[in-house]
PDB file of C-alpha atoms in Angstrom:
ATOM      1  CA  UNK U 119     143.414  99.998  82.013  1.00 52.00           C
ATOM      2  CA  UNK U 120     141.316 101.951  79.700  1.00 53.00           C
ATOM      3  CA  UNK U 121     138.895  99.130  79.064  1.00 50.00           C
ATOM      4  CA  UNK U 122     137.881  98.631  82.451  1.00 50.00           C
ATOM      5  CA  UNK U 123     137.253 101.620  82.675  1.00 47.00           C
ATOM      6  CA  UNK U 124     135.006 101.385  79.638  1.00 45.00           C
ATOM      7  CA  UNK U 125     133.234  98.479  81.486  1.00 47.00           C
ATOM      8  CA  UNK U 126     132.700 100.450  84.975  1.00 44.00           C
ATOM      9  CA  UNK U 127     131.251 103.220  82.381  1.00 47.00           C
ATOM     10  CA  UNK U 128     129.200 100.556  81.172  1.00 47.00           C
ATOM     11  CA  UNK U 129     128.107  99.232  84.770  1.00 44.00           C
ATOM     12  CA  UNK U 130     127.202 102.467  85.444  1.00 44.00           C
ATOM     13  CA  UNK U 131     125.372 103.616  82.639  1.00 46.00           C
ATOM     14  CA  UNK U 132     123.224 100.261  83.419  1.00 47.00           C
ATOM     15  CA  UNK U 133     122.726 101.341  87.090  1.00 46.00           C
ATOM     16  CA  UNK U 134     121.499 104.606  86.149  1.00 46.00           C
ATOM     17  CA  UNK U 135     118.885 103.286  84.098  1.00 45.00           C
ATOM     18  CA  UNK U 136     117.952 100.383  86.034  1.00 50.00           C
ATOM     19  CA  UNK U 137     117.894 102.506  90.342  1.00 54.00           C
ATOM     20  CA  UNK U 138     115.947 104.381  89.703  1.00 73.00           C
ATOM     21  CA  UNK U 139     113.345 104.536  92.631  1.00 87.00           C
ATOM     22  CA  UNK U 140     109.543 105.870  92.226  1.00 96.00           C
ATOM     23  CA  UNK U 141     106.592 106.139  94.774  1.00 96.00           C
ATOM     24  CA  UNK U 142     102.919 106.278  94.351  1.00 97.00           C
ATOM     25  CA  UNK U 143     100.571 108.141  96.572  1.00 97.00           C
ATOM     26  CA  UNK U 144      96.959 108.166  96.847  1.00 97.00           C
ATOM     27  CA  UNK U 145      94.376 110.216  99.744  1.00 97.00           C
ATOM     28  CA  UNK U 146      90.619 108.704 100.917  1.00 97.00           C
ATOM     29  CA  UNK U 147      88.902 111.703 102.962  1.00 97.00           C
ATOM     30  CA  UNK U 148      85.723 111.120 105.554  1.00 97.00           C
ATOM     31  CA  UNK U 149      83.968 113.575 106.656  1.00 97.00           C
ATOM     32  CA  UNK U 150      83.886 115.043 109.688  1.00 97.00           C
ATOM     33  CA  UNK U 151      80.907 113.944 111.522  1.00 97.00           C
ATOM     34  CA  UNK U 152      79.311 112.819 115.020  1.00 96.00           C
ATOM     35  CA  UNK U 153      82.030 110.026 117.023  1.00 95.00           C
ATOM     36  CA  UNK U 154      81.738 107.187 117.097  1.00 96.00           C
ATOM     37  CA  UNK U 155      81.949 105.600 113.679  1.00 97.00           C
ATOM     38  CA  UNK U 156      83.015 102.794 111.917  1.00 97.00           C
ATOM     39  CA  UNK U 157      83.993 103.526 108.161  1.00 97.00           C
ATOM     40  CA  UNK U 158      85.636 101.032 104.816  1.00 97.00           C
ATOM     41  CA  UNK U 159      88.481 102.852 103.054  1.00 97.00           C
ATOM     42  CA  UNK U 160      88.764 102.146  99.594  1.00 97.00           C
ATOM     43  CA  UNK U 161      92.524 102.448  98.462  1.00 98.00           C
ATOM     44  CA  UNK U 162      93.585 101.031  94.977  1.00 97.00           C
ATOM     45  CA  UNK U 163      96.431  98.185  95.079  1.00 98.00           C
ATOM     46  CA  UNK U 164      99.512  98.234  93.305  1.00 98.00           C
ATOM     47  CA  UNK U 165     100.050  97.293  90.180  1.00 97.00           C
ATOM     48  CA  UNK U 166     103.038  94.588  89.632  1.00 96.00           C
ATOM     49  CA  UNK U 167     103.439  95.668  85.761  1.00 96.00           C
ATOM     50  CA  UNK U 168     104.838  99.157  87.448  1.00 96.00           C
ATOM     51  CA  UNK U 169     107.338  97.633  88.794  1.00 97.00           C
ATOM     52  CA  UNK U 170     108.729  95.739  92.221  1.00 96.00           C
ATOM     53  CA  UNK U 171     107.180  96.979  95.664  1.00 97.00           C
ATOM     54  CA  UNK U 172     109.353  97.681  97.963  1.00 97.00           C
ATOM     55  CA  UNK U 173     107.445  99.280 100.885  1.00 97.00           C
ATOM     56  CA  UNK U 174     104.489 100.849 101.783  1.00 98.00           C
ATOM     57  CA  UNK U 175     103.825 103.770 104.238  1.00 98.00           C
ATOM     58  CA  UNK U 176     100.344 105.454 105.407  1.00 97.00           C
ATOM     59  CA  UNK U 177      99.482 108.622 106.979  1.00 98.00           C
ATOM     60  CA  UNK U 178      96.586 109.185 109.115  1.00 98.00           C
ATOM     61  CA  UNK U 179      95.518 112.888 110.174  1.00 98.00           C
ATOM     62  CA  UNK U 180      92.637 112.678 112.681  1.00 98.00           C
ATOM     63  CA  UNK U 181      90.833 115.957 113.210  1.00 98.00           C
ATOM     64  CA  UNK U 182      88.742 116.815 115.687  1.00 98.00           C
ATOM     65  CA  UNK U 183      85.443 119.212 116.316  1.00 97.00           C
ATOM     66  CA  UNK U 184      83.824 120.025 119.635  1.00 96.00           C
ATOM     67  CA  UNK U 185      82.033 121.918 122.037  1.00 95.00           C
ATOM     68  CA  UNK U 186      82.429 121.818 125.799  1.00 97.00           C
ATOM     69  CA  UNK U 187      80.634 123.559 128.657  1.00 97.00           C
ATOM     70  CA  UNK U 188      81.325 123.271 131.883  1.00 97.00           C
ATOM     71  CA  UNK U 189      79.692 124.294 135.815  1.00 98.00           C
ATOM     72  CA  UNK U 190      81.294 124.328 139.172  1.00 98.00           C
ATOM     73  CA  UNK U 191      78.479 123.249 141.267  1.00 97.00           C
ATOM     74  CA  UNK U 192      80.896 122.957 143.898  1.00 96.00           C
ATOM     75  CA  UNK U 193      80.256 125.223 147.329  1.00 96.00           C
ATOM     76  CA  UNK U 194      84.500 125.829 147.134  1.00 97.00           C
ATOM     77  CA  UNK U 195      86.176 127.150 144.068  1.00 97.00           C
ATOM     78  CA  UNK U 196      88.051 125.020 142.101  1.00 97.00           C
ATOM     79  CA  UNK U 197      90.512 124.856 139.322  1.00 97.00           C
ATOM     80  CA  UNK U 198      88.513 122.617 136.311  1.00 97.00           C
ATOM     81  CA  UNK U 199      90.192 120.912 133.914  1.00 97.00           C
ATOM     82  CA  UNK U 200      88.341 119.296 130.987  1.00 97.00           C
ATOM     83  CA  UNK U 201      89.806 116.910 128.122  1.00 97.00           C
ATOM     84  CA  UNK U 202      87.784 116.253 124.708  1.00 97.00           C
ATOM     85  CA  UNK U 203      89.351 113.940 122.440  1.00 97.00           C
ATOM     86  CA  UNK U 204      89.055 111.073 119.489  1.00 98.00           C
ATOM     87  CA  UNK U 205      90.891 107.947 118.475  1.00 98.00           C
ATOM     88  CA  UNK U 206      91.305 107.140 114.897  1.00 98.00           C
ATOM     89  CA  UNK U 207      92.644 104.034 114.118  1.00 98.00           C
ATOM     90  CA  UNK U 208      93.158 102.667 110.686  1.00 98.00           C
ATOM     91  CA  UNK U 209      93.200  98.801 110.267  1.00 98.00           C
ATOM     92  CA  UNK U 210      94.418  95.846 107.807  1.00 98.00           C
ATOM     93  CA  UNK U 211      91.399  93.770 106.795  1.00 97.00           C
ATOM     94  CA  UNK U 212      92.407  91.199 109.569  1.00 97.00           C
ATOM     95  CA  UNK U 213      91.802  94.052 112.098  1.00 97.00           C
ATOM     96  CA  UNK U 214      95.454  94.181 112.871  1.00 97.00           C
ATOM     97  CA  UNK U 215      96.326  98.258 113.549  1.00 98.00           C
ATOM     98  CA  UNK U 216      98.217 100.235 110.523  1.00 98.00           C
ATOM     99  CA  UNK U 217      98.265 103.830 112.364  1.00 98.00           C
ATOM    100  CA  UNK U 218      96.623 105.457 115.021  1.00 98.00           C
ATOM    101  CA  UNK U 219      96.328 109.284 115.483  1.00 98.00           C
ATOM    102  CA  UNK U 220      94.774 110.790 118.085  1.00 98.00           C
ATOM    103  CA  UNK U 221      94.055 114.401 118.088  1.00 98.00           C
ATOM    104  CA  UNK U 222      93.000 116.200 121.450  1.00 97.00           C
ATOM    105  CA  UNK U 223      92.273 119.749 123.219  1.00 96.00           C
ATOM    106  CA  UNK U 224      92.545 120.076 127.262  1.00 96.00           C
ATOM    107  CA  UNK U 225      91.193 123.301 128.478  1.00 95.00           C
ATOM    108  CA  UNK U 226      92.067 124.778 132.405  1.00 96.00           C
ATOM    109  CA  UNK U 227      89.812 127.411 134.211  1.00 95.00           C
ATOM    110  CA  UNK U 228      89.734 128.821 137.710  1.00 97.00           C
ATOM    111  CA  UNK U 229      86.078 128.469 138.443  1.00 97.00           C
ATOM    112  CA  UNK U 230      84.501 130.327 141.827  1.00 97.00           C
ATOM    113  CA  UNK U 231      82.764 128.342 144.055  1.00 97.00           C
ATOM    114  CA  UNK U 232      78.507 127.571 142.245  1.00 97.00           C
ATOM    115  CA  UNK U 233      77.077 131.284 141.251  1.00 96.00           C
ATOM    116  CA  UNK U 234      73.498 129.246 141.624  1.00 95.00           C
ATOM    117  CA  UNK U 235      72.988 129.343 137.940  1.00 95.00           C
ATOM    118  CA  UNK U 236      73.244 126.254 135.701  1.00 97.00           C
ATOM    119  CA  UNK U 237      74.206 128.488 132.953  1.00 97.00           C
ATOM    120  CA  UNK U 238      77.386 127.012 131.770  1.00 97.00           C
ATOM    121  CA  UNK U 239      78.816 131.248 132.421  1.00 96.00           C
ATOM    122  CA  UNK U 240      79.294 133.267 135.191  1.00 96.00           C
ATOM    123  CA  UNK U 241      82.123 132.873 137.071  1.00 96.00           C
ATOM    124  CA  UNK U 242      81.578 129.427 138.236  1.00 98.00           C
ATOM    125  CA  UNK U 243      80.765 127.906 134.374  1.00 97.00           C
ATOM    126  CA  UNK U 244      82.531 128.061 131.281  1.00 97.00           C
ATOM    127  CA  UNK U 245      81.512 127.345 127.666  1.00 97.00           C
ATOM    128  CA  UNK U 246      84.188 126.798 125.237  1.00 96.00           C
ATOM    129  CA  UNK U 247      83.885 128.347 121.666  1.00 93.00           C
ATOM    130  CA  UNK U 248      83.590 125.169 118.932  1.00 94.00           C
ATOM    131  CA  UNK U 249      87.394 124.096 118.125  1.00 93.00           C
ATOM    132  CA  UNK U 250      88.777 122.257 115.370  1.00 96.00           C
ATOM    133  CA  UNK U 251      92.277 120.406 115.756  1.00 97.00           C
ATOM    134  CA  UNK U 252      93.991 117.588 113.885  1.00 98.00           C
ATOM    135  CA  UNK U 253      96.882 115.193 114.650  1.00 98.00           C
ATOM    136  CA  UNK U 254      98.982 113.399 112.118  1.00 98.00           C
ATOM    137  CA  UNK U 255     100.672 110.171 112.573  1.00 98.00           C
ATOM    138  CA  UNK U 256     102.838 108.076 110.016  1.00 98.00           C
ATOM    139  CA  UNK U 257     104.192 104.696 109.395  1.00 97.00           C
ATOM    140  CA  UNK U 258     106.887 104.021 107.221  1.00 95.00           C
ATOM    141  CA  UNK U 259     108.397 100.819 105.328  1.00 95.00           C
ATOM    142  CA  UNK U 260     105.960  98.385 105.591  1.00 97.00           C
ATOM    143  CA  UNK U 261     108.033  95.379 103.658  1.00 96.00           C
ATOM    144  CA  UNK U 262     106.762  92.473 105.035  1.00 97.00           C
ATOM    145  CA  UNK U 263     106.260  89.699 102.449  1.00 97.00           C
ATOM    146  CA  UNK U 264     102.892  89.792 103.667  1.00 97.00           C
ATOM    147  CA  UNK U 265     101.973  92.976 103.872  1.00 97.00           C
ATOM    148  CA  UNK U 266     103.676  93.207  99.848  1.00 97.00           C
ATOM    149  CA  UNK U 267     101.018  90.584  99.180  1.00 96.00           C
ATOM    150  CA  UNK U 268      98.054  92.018 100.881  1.00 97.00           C
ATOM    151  CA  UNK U 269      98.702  95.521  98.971  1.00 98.00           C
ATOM    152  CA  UNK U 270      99.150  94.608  95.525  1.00 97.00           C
ATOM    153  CA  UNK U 271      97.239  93.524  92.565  1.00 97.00           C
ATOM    154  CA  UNK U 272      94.783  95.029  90.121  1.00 95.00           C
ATOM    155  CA  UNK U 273      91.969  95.769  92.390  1.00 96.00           C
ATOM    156  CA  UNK U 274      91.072  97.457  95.880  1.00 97.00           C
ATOM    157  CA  UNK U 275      91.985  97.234  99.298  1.00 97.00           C
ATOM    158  CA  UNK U 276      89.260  97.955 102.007  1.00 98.00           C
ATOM    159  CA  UNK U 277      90.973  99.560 105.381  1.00 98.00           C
ATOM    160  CA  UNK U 278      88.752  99.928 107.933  1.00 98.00           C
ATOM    161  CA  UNK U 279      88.366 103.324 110.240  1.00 98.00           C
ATOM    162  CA  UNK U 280      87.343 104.363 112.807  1.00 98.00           C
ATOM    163  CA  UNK U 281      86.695 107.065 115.602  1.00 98.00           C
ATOM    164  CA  UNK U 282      86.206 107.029 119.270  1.00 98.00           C
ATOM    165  CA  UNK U 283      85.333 110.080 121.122  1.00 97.00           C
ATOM    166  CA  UNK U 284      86.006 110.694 124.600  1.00 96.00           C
ATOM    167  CA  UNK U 285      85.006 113.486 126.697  1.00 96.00           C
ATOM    168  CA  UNK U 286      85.906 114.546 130.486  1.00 96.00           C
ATOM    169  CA  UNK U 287      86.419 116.788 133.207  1.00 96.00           C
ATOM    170  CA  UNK U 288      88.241 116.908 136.409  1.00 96.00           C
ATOM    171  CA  UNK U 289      88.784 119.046 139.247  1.00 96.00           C
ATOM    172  CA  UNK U 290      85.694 119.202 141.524  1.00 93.00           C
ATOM    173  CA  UNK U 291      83.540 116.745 143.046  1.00 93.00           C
ATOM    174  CA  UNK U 292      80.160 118.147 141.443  1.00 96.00           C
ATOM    175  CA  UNK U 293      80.473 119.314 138.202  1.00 96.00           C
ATOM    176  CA  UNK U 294      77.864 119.597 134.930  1.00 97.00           C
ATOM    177  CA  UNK U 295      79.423 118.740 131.670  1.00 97.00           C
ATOM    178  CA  UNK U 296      78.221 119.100 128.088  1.00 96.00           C
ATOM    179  CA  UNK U 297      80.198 117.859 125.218  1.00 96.00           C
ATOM    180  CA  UNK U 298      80.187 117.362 122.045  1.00 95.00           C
ATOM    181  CA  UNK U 299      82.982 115.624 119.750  1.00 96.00           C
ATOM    182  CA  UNK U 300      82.692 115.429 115.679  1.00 98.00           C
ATOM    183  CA  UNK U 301      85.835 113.096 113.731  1.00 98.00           C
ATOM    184  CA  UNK U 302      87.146 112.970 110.787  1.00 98.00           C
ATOM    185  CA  UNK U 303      89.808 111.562 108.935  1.00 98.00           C
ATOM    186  CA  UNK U 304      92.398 111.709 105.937  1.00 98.00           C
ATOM    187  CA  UNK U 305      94.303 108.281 105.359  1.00 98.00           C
ATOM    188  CA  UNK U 306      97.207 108.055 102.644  1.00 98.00           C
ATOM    189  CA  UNK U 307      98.910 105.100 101.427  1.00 98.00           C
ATOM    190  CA  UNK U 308     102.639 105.684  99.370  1.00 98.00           C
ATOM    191  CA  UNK U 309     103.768 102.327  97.276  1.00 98.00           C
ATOM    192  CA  UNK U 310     106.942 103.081  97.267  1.00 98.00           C
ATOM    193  CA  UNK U 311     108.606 101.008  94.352  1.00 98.00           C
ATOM    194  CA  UNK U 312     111.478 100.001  91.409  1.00 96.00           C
ATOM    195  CA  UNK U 313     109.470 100.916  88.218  1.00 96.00           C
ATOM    196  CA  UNK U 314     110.123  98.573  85.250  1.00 90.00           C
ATOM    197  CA  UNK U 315     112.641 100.590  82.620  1.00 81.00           C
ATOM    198  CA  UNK U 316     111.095 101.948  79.897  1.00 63.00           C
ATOM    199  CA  UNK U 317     111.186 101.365  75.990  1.00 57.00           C
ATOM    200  CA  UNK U 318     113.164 103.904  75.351  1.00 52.00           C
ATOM    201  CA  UNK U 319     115.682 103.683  78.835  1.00 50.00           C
ATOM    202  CA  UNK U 320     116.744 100.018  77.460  1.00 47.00           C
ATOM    203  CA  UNK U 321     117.156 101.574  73.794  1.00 48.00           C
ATOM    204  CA  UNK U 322     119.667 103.943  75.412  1.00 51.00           C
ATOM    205  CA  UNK U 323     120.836 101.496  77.662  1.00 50.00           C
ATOM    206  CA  UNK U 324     121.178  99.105  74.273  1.00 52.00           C
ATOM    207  CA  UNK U 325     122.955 101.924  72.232  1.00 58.00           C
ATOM    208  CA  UNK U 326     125.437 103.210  75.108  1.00 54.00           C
ATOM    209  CA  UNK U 327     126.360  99.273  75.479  1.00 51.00           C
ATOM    210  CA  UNK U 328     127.060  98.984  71.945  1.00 57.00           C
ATOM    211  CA  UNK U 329     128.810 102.390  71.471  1.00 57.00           C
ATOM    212  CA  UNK U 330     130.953 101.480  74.257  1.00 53.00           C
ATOM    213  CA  UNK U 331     131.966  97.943  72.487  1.00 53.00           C
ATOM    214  CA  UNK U 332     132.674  99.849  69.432  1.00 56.00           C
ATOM    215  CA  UNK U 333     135.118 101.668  71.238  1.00 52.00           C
ATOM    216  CA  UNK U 334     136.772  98.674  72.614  1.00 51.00           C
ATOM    217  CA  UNK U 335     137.180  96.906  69.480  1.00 56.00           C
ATOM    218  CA  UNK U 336     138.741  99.678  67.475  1.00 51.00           C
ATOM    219  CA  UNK U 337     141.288 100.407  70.030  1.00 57.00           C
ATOM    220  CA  UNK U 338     141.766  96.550  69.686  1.00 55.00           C
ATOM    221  CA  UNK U 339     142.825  97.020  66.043  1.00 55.00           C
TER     222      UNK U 339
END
């Protein structure tokens, strides 16, 4: 009885040094600037000599910039609604989608019936102070033996980005609309992965193994 139990103490011991889980994360940034754009990420692959991959996840926060003004040049009131918005998408090589965030600001106002000035004010117009927002999305566990072969290696991986504004308003049949929509994006990839024991994990693994057989064999005696 007290032997296996001096083996499970030695399965164990093993386990411990050998499940041990670890995760690597890295962050590309672009700037915010004018939608719509078309950008390479650079994102460096993972190294086999770490260890076994075992998934990969991404995270893509879109954030969004913009102006909007808006004029009732209706001769009723109406209630105006206006929507300013930007798709970021962030691709595989092949195109195929990763993650798509899409971060967005939709503004109401009871406008009077046209004031006769195209002034974007009044009571019939509206201009919006500039407003930032951003959106995160995630996608987690990527295992696929393909996707495990795309991502690692001892280079780079090029992702590409990109954002597509879109701008509108509803709520009247004659209405003047300015916009303007700025992008940009932060994209992070996490390898998550079983790192190859270390030096001095299989020395203690080694010396607990060996302590442990000790014991055996004198109780043997």
């Amino acid at each position: 009885m007290r032997k296996s139990a001096l083996i499970l103490a030695a399965v164990l011991l093993a386990c411990a040094v050998y499940a041990g889980a670890a995760s690597i994360t890295r962050t590309v940034t672009i700037p915010i600037q004018s939608t719509d754009w078309d950008r390479n990420l650079m994102f460096n692959q993972f190294d086999p000599m770490l260890g076994t991959l075992n998934s990969i996840s991404f995270s893509l926060t879109g954030t969004l910039s913009g102006d909007v003004q808006v004029e009732n040049r209706n001769a009723t009131p109406a209630t105006v609604s206006t929507t300013l918005q930007a798709t970021l998408t962030l691709r595989r090589p092949d195109m195929s989608v990763l993650v798509v965030s899409i971060p967005s600001v939709v503004r109401q106002f009871n406008a009077t019936a046209y004031d006769g000035n195209l002034d974007y004010g009044g009571t019939s117009g509206m201009t919006y102070p500039t407003t930032t927002t951003s959106h995160t999305e995630t996608v987690s566990g990527l295992s696929s033996a393909a996707d495990k072969a795309l991502f690692q290696g001892t280079g780079v991986i090029s992702l590409p980005c990109s954002a597509v504004g879109f701008a509108g308003g509803s709520g009247a049949a004659n209405l003047a609309l300015l916009f303007s929509a700025d992008a940009g994006a932060s994209a992070t990839i996490t390898y998550d992965y079983t790192p190859v024991p270390e030096p001095s994990s299989l020395l203690a693994l080694i010396t607990g193994l060996g302590g442990l057989a000790g014991v055996v064999r004198f109780r043997k005696r």
